[in-house]
Short mmCIF file of N, CA, C and O in Angstrom, two decimals:
data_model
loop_
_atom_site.label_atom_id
_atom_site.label_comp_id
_atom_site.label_asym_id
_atom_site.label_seq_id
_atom_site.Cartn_x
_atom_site.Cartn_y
_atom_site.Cartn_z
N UNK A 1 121.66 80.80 98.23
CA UNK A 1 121.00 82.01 97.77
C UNK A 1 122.05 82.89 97.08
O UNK A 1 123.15 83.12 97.57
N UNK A 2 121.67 83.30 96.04
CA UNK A 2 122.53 84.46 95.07
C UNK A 2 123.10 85.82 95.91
O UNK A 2 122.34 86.36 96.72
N UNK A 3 123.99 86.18 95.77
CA UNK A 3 124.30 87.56 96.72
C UNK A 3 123.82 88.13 96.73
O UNK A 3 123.62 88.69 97.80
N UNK A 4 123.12 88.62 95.46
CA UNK A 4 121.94 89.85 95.78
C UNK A 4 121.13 89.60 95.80
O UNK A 4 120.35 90.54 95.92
N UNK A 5 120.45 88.16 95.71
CA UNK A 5 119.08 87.90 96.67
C UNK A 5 119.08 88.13 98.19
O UNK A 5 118.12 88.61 98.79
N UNK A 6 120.37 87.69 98.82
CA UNK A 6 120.59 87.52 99.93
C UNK A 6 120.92 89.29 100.39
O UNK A 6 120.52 89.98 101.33
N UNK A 7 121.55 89.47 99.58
CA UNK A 7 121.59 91.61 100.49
C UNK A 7 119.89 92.01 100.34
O UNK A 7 119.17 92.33 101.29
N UNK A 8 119.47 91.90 98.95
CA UNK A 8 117.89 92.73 99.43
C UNK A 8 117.25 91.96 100.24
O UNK A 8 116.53 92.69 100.91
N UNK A 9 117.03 90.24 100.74
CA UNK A 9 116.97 89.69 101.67
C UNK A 9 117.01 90.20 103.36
O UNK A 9 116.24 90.61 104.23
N UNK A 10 118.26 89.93 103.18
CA UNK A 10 118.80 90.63 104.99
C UNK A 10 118.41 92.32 104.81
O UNK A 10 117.88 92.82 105.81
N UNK A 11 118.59 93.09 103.84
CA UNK A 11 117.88 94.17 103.77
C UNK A 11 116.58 94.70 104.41
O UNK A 11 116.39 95.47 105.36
N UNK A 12 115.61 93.93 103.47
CA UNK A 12 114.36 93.80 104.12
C UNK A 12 113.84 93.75 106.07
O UNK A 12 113.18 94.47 106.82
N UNK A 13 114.92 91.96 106.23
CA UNK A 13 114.53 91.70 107.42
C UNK A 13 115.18 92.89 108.36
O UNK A 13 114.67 93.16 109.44
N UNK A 14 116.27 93.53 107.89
CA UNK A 14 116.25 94.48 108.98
C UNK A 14 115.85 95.93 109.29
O UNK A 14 116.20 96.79 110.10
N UNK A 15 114.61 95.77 107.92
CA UNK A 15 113.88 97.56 108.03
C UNK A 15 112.32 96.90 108.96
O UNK A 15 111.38 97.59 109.36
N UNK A 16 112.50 95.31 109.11
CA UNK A 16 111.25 94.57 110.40
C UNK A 16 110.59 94.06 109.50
O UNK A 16 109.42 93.87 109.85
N UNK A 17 110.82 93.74 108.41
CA UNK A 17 109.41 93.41 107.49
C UNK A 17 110.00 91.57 107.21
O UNK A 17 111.05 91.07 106.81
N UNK A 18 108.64 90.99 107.68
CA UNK A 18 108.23 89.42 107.26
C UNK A 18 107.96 89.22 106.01
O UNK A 18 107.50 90.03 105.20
N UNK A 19 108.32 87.91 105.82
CA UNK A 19 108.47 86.84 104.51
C UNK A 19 107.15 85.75 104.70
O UNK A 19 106.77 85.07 105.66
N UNK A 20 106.74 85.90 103.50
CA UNK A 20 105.22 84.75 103.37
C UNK A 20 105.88 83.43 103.56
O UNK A 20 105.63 82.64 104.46
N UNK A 21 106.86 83.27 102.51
CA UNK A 21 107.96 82.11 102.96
C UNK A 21 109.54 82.04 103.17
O UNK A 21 110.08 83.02 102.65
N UNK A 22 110.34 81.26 103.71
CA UNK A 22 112.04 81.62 104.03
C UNK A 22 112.41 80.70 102.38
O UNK A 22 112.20 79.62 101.84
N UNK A 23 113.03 81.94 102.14
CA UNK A 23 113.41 81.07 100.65
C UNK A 23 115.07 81.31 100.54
O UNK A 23 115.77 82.22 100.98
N UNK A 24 115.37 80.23 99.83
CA UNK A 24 116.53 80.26 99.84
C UNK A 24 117.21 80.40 98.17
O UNK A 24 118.36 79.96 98.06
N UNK A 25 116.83 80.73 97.43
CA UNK A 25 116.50 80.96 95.80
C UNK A 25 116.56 82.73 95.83
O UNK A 25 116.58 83.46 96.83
N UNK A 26 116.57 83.15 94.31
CA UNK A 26 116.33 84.24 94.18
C UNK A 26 115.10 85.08 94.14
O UNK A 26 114.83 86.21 93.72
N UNK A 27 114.45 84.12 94.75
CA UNK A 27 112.58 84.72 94.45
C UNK A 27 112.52 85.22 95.98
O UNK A 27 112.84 84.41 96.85
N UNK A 28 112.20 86.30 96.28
CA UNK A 28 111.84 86.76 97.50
C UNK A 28 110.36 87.28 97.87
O UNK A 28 109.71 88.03 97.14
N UNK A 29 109.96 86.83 99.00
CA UNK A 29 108.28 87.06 99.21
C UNK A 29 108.28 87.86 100.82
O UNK A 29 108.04 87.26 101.87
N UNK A 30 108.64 89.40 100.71
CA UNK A 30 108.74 90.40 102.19
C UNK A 30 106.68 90.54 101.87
O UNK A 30 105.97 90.50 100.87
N UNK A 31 106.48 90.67 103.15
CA UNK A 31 104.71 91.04 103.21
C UNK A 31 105.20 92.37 103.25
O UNK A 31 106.27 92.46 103.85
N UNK A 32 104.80 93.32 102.84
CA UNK A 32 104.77 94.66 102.88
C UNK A 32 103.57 95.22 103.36
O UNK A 32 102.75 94.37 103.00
N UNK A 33 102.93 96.13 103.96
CA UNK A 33 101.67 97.82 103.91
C UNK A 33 101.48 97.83 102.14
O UNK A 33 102.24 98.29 101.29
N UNK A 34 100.13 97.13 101.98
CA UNK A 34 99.70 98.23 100.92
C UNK A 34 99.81 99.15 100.74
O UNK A 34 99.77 99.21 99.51
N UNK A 35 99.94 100.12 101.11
CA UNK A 35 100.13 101.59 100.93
C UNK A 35 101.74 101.26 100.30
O UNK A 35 101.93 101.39 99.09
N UNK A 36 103.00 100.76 101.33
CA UNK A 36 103.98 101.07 100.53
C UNK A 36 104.20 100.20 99.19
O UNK A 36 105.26 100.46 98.63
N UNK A 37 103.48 99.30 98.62
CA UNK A 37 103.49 98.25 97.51
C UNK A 37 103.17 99.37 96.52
O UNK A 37 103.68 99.24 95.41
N UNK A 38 102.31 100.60 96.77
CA UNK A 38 101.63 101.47 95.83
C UNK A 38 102.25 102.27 95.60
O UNK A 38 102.02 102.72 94.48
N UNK A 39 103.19 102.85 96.25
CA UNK A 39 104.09 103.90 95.96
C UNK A 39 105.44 102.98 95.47
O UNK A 39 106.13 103.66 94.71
N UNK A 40 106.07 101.55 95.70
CA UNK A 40 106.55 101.51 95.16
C UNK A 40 106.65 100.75 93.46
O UNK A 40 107.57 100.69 92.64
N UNK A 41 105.23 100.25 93.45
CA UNK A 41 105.20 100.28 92.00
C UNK A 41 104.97 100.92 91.18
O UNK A 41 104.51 100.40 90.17
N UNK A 42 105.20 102.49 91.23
CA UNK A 42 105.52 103.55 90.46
C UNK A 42 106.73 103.48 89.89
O UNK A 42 106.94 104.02 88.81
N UNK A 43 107.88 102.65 90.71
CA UNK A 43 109.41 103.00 90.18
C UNK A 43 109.69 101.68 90.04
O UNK A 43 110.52 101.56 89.14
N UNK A 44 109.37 100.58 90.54
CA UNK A 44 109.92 99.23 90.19
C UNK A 44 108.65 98.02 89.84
O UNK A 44 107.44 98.20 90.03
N UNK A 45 109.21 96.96 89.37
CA UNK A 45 108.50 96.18 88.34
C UNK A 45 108.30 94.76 89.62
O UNK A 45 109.35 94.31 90.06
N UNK A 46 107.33 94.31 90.01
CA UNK A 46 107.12 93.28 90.94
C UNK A 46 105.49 92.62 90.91
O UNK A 46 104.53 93.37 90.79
N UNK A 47 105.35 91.31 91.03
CA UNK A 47 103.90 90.84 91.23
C UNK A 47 103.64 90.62 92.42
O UNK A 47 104.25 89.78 93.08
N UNK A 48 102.21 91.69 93.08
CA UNK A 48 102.05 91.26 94.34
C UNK A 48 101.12 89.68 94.01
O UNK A 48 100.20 89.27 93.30
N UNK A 49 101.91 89.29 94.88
CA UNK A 49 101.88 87.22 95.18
C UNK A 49 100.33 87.27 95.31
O UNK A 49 99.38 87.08 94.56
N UNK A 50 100.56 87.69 96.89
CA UNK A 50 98.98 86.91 97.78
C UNK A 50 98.96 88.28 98.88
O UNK A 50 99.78 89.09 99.28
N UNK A 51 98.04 88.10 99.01
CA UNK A 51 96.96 88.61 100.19
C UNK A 51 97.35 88.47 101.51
O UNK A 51 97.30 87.28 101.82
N UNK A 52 97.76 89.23 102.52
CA UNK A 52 97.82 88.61 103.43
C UNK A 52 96.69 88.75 104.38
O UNK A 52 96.06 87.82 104.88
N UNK A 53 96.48 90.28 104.60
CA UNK A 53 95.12 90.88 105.04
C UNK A 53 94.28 92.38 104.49
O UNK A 53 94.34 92.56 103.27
N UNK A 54 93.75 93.12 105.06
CA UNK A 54 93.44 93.96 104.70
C UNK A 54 94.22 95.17 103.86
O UNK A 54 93.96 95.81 102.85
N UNK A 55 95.51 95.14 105.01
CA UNK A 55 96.35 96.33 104.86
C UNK A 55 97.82 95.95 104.60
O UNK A 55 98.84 96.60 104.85
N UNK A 56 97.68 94.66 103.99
CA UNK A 56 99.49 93.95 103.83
C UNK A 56 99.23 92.99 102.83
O UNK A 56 98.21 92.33 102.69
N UNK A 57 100.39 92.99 102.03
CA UNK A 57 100.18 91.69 100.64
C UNK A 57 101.59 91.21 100.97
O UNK A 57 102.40 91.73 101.74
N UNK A 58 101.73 90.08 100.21
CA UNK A 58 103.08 89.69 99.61
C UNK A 58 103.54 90.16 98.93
O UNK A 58 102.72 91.08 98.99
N UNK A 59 104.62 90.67 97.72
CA UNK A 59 105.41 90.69 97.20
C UNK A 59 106.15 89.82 96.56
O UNK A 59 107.02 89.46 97.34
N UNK A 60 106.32 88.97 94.95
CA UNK A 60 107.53 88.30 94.89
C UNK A 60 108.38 89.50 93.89
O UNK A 60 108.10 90.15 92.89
N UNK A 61 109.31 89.39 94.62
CA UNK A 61 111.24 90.00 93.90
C UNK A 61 112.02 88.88 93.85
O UNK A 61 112.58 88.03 94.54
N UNK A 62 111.79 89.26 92.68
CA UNK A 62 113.41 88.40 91.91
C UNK A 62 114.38 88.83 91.33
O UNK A 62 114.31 89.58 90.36
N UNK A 63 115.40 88.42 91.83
CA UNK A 63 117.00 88.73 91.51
C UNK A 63 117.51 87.95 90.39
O UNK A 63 116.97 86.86 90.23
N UNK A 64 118.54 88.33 89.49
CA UNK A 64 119.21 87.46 88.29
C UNK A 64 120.86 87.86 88.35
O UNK A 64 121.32 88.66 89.16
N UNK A 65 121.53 87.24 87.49
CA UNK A 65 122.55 87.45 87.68
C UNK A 65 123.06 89.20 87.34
O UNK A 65 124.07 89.82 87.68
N UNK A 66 121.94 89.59 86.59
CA UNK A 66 122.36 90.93 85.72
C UNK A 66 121.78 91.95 87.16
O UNK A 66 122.12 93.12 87.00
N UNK A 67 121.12 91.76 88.30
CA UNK A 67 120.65 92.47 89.31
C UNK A 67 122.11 93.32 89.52
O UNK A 67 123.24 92.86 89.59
N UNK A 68 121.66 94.75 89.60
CA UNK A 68 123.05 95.25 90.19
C UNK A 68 122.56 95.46 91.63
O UNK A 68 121.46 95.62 92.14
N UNK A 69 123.92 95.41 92.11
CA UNK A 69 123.27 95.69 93.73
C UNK A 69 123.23 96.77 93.70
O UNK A 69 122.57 96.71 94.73
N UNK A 70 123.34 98.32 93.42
CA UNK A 70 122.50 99.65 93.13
C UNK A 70 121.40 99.56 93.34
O UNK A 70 120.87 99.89 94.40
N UNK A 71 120.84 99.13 92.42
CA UNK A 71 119.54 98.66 92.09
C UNK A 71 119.08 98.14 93.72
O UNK A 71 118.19 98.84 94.22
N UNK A 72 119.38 97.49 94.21
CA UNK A 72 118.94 96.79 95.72
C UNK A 72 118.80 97.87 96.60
O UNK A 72 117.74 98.21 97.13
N UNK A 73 120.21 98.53 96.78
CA UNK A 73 120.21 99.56 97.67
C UNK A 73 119.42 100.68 97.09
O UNK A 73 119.23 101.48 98.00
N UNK A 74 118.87 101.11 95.99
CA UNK A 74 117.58 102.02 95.91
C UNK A 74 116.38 101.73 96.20
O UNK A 74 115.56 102.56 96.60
N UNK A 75 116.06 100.09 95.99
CA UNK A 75 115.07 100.26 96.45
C UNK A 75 114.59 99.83 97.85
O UNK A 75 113.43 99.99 98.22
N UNK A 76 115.60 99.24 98.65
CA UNK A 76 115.42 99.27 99.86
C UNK A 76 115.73 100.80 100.46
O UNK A 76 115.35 100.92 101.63
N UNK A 77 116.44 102.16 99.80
CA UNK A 77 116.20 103.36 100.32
C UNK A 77 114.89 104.01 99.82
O UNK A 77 114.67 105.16 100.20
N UNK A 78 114.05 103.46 99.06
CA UNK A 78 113.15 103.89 98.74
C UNK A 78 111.96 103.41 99.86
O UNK A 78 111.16 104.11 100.48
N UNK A 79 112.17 101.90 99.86
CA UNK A 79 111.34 101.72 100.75
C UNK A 79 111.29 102.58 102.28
O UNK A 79 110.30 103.16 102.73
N UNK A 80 112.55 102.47 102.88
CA UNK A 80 112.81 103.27 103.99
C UNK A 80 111.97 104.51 104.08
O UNK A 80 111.01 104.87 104.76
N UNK A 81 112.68 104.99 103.17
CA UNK A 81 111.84 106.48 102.98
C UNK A 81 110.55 106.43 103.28
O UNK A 81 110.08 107.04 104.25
N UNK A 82 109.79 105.65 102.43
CA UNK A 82 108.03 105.73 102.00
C UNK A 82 107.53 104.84 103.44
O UNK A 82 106.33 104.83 103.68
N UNK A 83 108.52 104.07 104.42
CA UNK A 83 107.72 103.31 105.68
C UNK A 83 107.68 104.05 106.69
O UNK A 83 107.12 103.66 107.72
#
């Protein structure tokens, strides 16, 4: 896994939030609260995947080599914030 797949990765798993699948690539799939998928696609660019239930989707994020990790750490403080 790319480094900054792997920081917003371990990121994620330690604000408690599950993965649709364990990937080891730069494509990342955290299930998120609808609610926070909505507030955060106001500021960042992502396709929610799949469905999980009523009140939670997937997410895929993808990382490239040009990802700054800035970029990671805002929006995992963004997320924080808005959970």
């Amino acid at each position: 896994m790319h480094k900054i797949a792997e920081k917003l990765s371990k990121g994620l798993a330690a604000c408690g939030y599950n993965f649709l699948v364990n990937s080891t690539t730069n494509q990342i799939f955290p299930i998120l609260p609808n609610s926070a998928i909505e507030k955060l696609k106001i500021e960042y660019g992502f396709y929610v995947w799949a469905t999980i239930d009523a009140t939670h989707s997937a997410i895929r994020l993808a990382t490239s080599w040009a990802t700054k990790e800035e970029a990671v750490d805002a929006f995992l403080d963004d997320l924080k914030e808005i959970s």
